[in-house]
XYZ file of C-alpha atoms in Angstrom:
639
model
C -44.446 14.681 -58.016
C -47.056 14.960 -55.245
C -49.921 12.727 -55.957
C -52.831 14.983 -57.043
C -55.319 13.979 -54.183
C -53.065 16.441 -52.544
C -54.096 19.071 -54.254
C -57.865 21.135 -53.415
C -59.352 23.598 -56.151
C -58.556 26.716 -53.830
C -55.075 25.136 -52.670
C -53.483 26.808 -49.418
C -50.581 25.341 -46.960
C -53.446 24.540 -44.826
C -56.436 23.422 -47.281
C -53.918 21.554 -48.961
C -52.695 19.463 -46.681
C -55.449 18.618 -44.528
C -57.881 16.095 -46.238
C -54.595 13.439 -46.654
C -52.203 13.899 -44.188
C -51.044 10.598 -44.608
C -50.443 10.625 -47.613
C -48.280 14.147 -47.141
C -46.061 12.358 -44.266
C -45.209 9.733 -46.890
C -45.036 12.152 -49.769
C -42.507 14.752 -47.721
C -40.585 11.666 -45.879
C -39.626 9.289 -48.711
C -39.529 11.826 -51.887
C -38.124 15.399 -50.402
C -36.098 13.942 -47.169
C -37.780 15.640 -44.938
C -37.667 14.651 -41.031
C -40.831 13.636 -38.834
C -40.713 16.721 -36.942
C -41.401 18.610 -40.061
C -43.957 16.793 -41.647
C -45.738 17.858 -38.488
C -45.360 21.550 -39.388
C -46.786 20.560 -42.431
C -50.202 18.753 -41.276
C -50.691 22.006 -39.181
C -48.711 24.858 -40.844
C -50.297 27.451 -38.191
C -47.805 25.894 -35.981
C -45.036 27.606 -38.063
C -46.191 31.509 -37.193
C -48.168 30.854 -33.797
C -46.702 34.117 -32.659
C -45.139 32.420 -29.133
C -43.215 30.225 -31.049
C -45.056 27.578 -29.587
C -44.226 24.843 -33.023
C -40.962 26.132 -33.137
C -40.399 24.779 -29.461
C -42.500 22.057 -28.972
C -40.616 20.602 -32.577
C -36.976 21.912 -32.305
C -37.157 22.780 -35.877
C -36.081 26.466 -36.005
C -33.869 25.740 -38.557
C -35.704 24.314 -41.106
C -39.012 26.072 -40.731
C -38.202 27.937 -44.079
C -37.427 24.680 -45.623
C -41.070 23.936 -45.021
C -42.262 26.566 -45.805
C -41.064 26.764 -49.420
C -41.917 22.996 -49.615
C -45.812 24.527 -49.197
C -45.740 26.983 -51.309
C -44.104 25.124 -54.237
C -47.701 23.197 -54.055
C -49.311 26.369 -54.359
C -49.497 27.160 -57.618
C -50.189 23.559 -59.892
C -50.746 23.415 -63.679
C -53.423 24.046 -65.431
C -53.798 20.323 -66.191
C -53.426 19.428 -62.546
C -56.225 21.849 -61.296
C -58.862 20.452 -63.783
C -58.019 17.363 -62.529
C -58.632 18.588 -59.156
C -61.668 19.851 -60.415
C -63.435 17.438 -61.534
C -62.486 15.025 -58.411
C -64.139 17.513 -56.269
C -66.924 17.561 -58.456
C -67.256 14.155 -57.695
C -66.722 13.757 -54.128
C -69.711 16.018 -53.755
C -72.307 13.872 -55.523
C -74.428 12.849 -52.322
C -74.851 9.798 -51.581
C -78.294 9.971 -49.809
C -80.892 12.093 -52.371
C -84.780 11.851 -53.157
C -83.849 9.448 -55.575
C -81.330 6.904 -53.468
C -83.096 7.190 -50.465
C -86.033 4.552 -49.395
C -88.936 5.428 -51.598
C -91.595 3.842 -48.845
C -90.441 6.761 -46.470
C -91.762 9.468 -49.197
C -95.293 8.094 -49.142
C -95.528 8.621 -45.180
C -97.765 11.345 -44.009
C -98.774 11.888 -40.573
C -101.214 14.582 -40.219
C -101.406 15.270 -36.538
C -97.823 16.785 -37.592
C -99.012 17.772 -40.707
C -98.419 20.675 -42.773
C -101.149 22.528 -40.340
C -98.996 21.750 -37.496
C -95.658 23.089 -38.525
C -97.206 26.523 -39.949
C -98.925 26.756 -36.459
C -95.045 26.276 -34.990
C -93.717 28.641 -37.326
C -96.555 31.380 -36.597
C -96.009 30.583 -32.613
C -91.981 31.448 -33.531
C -92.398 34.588 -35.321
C -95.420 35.786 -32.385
C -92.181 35.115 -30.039
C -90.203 37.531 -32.148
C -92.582 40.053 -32.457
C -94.755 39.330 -36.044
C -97.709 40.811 -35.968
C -101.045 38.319 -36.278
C -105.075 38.731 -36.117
C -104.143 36.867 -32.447
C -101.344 36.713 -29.628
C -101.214 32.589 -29.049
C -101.791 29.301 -31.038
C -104.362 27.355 -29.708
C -102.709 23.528 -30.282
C -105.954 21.759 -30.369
C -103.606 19.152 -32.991
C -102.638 16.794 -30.582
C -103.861 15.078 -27.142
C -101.167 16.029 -24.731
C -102.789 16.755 -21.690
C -99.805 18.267 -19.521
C -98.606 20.585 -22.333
C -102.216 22.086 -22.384
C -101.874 22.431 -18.276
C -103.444 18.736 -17.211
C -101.489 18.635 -13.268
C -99.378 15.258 -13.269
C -100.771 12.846 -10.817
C -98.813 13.160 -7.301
C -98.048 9.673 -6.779
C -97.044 8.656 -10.336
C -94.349 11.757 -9.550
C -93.214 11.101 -6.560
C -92.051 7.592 -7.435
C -90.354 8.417 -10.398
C -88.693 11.231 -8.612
C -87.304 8.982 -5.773
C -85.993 6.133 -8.703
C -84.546 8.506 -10.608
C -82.556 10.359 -7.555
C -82.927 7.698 -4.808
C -81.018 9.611 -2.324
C -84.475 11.252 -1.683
C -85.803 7.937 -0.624
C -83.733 8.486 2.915
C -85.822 11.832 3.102
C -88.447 13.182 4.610
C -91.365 14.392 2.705
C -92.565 11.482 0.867
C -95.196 9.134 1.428
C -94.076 5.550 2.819
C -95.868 4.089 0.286
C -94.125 5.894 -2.594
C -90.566 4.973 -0.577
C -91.430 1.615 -0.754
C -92.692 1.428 -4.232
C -89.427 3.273 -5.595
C -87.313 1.066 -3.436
C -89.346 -2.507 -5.348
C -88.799 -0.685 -8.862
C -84.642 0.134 -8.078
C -84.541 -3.207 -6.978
C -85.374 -4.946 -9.856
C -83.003 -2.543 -12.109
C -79.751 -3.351 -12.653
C -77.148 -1.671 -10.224
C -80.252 -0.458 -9.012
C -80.751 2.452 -11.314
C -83.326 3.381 -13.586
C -80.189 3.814 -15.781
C -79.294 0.063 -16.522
C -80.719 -1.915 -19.321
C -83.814 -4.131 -18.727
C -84.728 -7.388 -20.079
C -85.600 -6.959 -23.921
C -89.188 -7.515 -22.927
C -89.394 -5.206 -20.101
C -88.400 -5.218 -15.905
C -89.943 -8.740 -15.151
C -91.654 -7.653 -11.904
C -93.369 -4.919 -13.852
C -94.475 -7.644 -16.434
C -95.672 -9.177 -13.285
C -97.838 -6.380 -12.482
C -99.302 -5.850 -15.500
C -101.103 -9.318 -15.463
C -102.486 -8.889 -12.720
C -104.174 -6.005 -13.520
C -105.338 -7.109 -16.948
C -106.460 -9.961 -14.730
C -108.470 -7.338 -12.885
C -109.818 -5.691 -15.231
C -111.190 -8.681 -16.721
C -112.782 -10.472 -14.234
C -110.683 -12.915 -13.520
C -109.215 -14.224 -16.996
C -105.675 -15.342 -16.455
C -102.819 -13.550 -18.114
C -99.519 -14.760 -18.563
C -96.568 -12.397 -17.878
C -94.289 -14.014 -20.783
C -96.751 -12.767 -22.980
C -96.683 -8.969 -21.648
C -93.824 -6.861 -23.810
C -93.154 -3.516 -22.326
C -92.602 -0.994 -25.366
C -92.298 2.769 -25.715
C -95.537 3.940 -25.667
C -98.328 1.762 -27.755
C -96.816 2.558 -31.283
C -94.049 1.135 -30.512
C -95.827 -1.943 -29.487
C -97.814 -1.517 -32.857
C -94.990 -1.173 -35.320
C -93.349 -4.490 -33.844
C -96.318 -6.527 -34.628
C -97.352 -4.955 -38.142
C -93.394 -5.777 -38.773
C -93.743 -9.359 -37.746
C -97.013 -9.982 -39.237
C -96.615 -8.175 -42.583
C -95.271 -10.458 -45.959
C -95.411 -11.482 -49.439
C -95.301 -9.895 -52.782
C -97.710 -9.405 -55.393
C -101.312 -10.068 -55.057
C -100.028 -12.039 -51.734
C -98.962 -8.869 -49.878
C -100.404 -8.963 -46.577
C -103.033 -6.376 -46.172
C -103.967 -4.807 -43.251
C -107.945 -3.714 -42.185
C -107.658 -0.234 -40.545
C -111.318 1.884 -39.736
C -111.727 5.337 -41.412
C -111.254 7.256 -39.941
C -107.973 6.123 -38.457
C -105.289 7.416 -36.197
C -102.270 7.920 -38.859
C -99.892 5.748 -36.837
C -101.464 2.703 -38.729
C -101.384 4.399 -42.408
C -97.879 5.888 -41.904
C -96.659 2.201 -40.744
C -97.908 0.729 -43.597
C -96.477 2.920 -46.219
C -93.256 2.085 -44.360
C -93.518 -1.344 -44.438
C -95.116 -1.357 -47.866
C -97.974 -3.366 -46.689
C -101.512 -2.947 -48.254
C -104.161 -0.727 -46.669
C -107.295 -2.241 -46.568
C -110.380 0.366 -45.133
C -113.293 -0.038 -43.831
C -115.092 2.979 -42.857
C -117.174 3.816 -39.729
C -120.691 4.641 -39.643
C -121.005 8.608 -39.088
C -124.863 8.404 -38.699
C -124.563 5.908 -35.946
C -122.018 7.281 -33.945
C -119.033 6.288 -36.342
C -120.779 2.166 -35.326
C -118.411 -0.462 -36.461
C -120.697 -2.810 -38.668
C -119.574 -6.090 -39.706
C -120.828 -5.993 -43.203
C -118.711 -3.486 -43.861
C -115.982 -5.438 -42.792
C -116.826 -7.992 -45.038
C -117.429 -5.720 -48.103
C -113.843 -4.519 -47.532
C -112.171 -7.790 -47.111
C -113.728 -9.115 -50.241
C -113.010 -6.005 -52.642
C -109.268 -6.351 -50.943
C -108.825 -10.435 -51.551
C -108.955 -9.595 -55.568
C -105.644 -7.568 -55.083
C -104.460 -8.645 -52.091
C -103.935 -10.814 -48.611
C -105.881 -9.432 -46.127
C -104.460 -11.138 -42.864
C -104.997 -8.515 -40.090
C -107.561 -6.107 -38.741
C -107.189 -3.137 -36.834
C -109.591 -1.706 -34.064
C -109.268 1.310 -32.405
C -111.843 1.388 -29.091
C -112.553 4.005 -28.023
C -112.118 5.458 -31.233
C -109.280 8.153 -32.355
C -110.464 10.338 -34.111
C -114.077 9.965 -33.619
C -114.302 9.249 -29.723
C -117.051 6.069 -30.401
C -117.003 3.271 -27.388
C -117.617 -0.078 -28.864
C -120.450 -2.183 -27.824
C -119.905 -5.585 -26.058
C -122.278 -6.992 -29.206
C -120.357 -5.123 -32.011
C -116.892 -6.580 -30.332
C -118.361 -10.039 -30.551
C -119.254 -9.693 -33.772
C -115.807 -8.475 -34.952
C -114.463 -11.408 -32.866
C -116.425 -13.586 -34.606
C -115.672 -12.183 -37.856
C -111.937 -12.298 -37.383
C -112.216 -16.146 -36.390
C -114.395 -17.228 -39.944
C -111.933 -15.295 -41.830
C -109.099 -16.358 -39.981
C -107.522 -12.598 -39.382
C -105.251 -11.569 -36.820
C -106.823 -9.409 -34.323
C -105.168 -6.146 -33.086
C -106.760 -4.034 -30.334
C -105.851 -0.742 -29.845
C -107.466 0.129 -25.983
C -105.199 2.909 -24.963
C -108.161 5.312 -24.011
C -109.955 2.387 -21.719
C -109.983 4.914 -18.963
C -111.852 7.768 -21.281
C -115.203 7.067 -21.275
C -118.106 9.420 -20.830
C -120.915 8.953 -22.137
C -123.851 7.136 -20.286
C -124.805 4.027 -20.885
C -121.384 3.096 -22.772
C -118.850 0.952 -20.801
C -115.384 -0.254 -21.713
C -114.934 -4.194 -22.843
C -111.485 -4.913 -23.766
C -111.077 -7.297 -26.471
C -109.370 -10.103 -24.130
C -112.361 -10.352 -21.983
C -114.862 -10.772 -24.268
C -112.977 -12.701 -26.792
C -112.585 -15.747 -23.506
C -115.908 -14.926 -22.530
C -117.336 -16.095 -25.776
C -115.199 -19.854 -25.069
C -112.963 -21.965 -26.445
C -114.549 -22.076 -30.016
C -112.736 -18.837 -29.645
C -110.331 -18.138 -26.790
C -108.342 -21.101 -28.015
C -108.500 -19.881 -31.763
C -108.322 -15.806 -32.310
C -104.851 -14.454 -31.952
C -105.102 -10.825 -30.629
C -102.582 -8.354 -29.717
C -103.399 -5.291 -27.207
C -102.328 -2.318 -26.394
C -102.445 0.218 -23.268
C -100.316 3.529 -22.754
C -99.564 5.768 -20.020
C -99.838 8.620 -22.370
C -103.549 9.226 -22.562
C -106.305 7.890 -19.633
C -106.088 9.979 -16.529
C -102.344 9.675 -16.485
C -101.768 12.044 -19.199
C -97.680 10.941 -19.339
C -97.101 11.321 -22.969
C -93.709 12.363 -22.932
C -92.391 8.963 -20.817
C -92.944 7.069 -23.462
C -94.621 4.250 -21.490
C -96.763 1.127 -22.750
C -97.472 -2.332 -23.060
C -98.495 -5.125 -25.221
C -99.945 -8.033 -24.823
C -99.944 -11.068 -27.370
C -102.647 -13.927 -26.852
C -102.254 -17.291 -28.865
C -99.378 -16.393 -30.371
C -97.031 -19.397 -32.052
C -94.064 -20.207 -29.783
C -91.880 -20.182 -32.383
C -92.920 -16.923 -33.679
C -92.936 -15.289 -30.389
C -89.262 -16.550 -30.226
C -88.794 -14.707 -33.276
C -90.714 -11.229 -31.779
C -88.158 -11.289 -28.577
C -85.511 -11.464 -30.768
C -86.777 -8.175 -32.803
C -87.783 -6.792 -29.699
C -84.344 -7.701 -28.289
C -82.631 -5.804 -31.207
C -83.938 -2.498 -29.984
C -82.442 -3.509 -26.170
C -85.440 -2.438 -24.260
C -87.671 0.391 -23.836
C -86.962 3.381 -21.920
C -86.925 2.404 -18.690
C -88.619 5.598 -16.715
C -91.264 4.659 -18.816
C -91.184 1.274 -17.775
C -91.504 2.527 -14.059
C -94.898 4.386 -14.902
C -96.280 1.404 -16.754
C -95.887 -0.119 -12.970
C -97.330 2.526 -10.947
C -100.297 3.362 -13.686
C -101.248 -0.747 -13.144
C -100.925 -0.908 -9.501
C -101.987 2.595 -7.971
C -102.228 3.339 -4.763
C -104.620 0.885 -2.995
C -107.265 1.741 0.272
C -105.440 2.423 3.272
C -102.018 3.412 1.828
C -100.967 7.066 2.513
C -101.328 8.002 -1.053
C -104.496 6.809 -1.641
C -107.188 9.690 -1.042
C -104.825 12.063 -3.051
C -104.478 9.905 -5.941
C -108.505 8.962 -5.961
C -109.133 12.787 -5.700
C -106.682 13.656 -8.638
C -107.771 10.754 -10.792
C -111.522 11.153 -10.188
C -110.931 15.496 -11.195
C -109.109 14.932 -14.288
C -111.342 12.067 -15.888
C -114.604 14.277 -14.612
C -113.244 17.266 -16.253
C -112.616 15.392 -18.930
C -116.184 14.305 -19.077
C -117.444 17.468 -18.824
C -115.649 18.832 -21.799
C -116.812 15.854 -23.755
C -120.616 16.941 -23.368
C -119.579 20.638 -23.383
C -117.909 19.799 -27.309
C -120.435 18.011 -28.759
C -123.051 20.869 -27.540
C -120.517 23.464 -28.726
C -120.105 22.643 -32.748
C -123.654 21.522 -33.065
C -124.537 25.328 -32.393
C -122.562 26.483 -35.349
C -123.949 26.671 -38.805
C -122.412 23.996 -41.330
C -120.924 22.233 -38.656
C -122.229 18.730 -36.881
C -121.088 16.775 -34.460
C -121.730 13.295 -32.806
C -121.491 12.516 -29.296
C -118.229 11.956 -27.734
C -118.363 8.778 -25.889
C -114.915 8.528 -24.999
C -111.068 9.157 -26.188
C -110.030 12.693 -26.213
C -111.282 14.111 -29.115
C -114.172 15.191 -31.264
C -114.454 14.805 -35.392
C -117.083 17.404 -36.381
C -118.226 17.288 -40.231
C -117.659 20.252 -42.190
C -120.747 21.066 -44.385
C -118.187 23.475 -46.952
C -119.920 25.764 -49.127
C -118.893 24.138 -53.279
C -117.313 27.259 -54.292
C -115.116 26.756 -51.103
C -114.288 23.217 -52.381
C -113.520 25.150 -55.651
C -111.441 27.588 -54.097
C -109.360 24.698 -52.491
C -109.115 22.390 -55.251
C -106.732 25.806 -57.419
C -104.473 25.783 -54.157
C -104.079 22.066 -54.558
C -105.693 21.386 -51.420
C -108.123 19.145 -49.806
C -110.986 21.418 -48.737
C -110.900 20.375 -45.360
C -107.043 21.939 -45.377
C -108.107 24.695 -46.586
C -110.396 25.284 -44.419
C -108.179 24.209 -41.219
C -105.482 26.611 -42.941
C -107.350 29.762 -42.547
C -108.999 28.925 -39.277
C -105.419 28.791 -38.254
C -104.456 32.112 -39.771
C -107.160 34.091 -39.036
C -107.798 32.792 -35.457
C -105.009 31.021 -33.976
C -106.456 28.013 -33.696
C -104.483 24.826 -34.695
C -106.990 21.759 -35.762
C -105.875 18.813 -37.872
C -107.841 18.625 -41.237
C -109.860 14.941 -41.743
C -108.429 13.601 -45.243
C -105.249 12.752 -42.677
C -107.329 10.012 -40.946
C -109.426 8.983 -43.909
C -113.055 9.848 -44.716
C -116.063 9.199 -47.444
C -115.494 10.818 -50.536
C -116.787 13.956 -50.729
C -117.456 14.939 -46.658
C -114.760 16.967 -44.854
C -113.931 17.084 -40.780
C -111.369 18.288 -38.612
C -110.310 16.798 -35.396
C -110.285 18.477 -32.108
C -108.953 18.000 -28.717
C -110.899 19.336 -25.580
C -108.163 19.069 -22.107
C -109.472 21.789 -19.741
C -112.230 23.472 -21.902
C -113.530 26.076 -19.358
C -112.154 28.650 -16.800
C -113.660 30.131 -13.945
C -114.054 33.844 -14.057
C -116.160 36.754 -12.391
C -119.564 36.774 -13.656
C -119.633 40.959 -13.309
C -115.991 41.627 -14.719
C -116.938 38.838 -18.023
C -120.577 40.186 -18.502
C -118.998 43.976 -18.436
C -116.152 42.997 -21.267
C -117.830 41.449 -23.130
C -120.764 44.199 -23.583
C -117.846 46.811 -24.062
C -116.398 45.027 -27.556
C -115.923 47.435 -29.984
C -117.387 47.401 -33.608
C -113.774 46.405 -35.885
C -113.331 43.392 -37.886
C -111.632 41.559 -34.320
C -113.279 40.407 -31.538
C -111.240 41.237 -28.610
C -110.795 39.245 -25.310
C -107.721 40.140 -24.439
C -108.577 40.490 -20.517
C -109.520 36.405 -20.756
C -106.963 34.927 -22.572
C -105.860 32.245 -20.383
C -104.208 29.181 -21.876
C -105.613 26.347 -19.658
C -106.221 23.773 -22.509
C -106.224 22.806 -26.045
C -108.633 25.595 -26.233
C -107.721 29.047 -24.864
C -110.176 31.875 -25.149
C -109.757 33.410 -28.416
C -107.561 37.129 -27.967
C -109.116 37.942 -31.444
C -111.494 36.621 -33.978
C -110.644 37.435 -36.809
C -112.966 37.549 -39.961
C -112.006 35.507 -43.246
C -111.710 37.621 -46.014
C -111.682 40.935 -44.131
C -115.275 41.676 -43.786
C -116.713 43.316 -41.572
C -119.746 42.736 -39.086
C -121.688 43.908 -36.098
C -119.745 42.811 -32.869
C -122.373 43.975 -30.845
C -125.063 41.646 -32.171
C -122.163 39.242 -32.114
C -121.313 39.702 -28.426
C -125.103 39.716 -27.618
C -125.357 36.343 -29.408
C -122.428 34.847 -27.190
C -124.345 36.644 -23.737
C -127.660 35.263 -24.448
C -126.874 31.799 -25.948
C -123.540 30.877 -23.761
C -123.784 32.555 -20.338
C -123.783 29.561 -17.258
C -123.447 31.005 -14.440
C -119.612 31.587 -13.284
C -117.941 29.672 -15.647
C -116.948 31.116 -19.067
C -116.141 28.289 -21.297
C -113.210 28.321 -23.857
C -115.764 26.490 -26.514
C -118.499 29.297 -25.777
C -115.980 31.787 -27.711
C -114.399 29.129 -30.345
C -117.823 28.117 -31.226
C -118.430 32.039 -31.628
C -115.483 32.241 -33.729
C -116.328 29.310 -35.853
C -119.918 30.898 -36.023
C -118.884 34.254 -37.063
C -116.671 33.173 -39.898
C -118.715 30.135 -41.052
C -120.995 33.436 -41.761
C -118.633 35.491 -43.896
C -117.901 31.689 -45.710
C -121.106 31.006 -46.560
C -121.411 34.705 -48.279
C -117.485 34.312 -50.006
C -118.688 31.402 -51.315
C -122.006 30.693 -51.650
């Protein structure tokens, strides 16, 4: 007989045979006699008809084809018994063997919000405006996310230029390019292997690049030496993050290592610790000082967290994400301080050092202040830093390029970190090449120099500008309030929600602040990521906000004209304006929540008299408008 694995529930020469051919060649050799160049036919019976002949040929079996054949189809029709066999082994081959149940239960409590739920339905709505669906708007406004070149931030020239001659280097022999970015590509290729961006690097990174970030931490600091064995080039800063919560993170029980993160946090560090089932300890920023990191708060934290807990690492973000607060020199040396009388390993999150606005406030990375304060402390804390390429003036999200820097770190443990780090081979290695040019830019007197000063100095005083321009913008709308942004790239505005709002959300079995961020999305376009992702007091509700290229330039007679002209409907048309220059575009149509309807004329004379600057028409005069005119029709739905 033909063992019963041979068999499939909807048997045909084919679908028979396939699944165990080995078995088959056995089965037909040994048991039935018959010769190699039929089993063939049988693993691939098409061979027997293919209309040229073709398995006739190539097997000089025209003879015995029929033979074959009627070997097949006595398989064709199996007992009764046989097929409930067959059955049920199919049955059981397709019981999966990955499920909600099997699979890693820490991945399930992940959430990442600036991906969020918000996020995809603004992808799916941007799909179906593609195909033709009809909205209250023609775009999605991504304000989710700070990704400065997908909202139309220009790449720096240099930073381009060199990665374009390493990645094809026959361009170096060109003309065209700069001597200075020539000889830059020609140091980076050099150090590669075979002399291609291409070739693995060291597990911790191209050593010359290593090099180069030293010395400009060294820089940057003043002076304070920095040691290139302790630089780790990783993809991006979360990379660089993810390593160190994995090395630092142990224990069971009430011994569990917990980790300090501010709330409101960026979800990397939440989302990392559900993965690594770690315990997440928060301490919460001060809204009515700026979202101020106090110390006593730290401590209130760390003690509630001991009785459950061990709390063995804390977590800064400066400047802030989500909230865009600079930390003072005093408040760093305070949480220095802290760290060293509760003996807590310090991590320092700095990858917007290059964002900050606001006047008066000044960047002090953790490094320099924690050697400034002396050995009492340099020789005690151990701190781990970050930096990107991704955000600053550089804007490179998508090369994946960072570092990390450990300080007083155990030689035998950093023995240990190479070897995880060594496991993932190294990081990409483009982005490795940006990490060198971002740390040593074009200096005074090389060719590239004025361009790059020009384009750096534009984008970060744009970027300023927006960050005034944002904080002036929600502040003029009802119900919402915003702090200053001091630096990063975002703002956090409070939502003041009306309770039967929070009413309404609670029966959808959402946070109110989703709810909310849902229907600005589906009656306006714009995308916004609710706060309960990055953490907040009980009982207030924010969204966060990006602000890349906020404003336009437009003619002061054609703008004034439009926007007099808008007709009384329930939308708000600007469909002469929309221009997508940022996270914010000019809103194509406002739409009103819940279908009322209200005087656009007062409404456009509202957005004339209170907005108008000169030539510039900015992208948060209208959003603010839009967030204005349906924080109005809120307030009467559910007041």
């Amino acid at each position: 007989m033909m063992p019963n694995g041979l068999l499939c529930s909807n048997p045909s020469p084919e679908s028979m045979l396939r699944p165990h051919a080995a078995q088959m060649c056995h089965f037909l050799a040994v048991n039935l006699s018959v010769p190699c160049t039929q089993v063939e036919l049988c693993m691939y019976p098409r061979l027997i008809a293919h209309p040229t002949g073709l398995g006739r040929r190539h097997l000089g079996v025209s003879a015995t084809t029929g033979k074959v054949c009627g070997i097949l189809q006595q398989r064709t029709q199996p007992s009764e018994k046989t097929m409930n066999m067959q059955n049920s082994n199919v049955e059981a081959h397709q019981v999966k063997v990955l499920t909600l149940d099997t699979m890693n239960p820490q991945i399930k409590k992940i959430e990442y919000a600036v991906r969020g739920p918000i996020v995809q339905k603004a992808v799916d709505i941007g799909k179906q405006l593609q195909r033709g669906v009809k909205w209250p708007f023609e775009e999605v406004i991504h304000a989710n996310i700070g990704d400065g070149h997908a909202m139309g931030q220009q790449p720096i020239t240099f930073l381009r230029q060199v990665v374009a001659l390493c990645t094809y280097p026959e361009l170096i022999n060109q003309n065209g390019f700069p001597e200075d970015v020539k000889r830059r590509a020609r140091k980076i290729l050099g150090a590669c292997g075979g002399r291609s961006l291409g070739a693995y690097t060291g597990s911790q990174g191209i050593e010359s690049i290593r090099i180069d970030v030293a010395k400009y931490i060294e820089r940057r600091d003043g002076g304070i030496p920095s040691d290139p064995t302790n630089i780790f080039l990783t993809t991006g800063a979360s990379d660089g993050i993810a390593l160190m919560l994995k090395l630092l993170i142990s224990g069971s029980g009430s011994v569990r290592t917990g980790v300090m993160i501010p709330i409101p946090q960026y979800p990397l560090y939440s989302a990392l610790l559900a993965d690594f089932a770690a315990i997440q300890v928060n301490y919460y920023l001060d809204e009515e000082k700026c979202w101020a990191l106090d110390v006593a708060e730290l401590r209130r934290a760390l003690l509630e967290a001991r009785k459950h807990c061990s709390p063995k690492v804390l977590c800064v973000i400066n400047p802030g994400n989500p909230t865009g607060q600079v930390q003072s020199r005093r408040c760093i040396e305070d949480v220095i301080r802290f760290a060293a009388e509760e003996n807590l390993y310090l991590m320092a999150d700095e990858v917007y050092q290059d964002n900050i606005y606001a006047e008066g406030c000044a960047f002090h990375s953790f490094k320099k202040v924690l050697f400034e304060m002396g050995p009492e402390f340099s020789n005690k804390v151990e701190l781990a830093s970050y930096h990107s390429t991704s955000k600053g003036y550089m804007g490179e999200c998508g090369f994946r390029g960072g570092y990390m820097e450990v300080v007083n770190m155990d030689p035998q443990v950093k023995n240990h970190l190479v070897k995880l780090v060594s496991v993932r081979l190294c990081s990409p290695v483009p982005g490795q090449a940006t990490v060198d040019i971002v740390v040593d830019p074009p200096q005074c007197g090389d060719p590239s120099y004025e361009l790059f000063i020009q384009e750096k100095t534009a984008v970060l005083d744009n970027l300023a500008t927006k960050a005034r321009l944002v904080e002036e913008t929600f502040n003029t709308v009802p119900g919402i309030h915003c702090n200053p942004v001091q630096g990063a790239m975002y703002s956090f505005p409070r939502l003041d929600l009306p309770p039967r709002a929070v009413e309404a959300a609670k029966k959808c079995g959402q946070a109110p602040d989703m709810f909310y961020c849902m229907r600005l999305l589906e009656e306006t376009g714009i995308c916004v990521v609710p706060g309960s992702g990055f953490g907040q007091l009980e009982g207030t509700h924010h969204f966060r906000s990006g602000f890349h290229l906020f404003f336009i330039h437009l003619d002061t007679n054609c703008l004034n004209s439009h926007i007099l002209s808008g007709n009384k409907t329930n939308h708000f048309r600007l469909s002469h304006l929309t221009y997508c220059s940022g996270l914010f575009t000019i809103l194509e149509n406002i739409t009103l929540c819940f279908g009322e309807s209200v005087n656009s004329s007062c409404y456009c004379n509202w957005v004339v008299k209170r907005w108008w600057r000169g030539a510039y028409v900015q992208t948060a005069v209208l959003i603010a408008s839009g967030f204005k005119f349906c924080w109005a029709v809120w307030k009467r739905a559910f007041s």
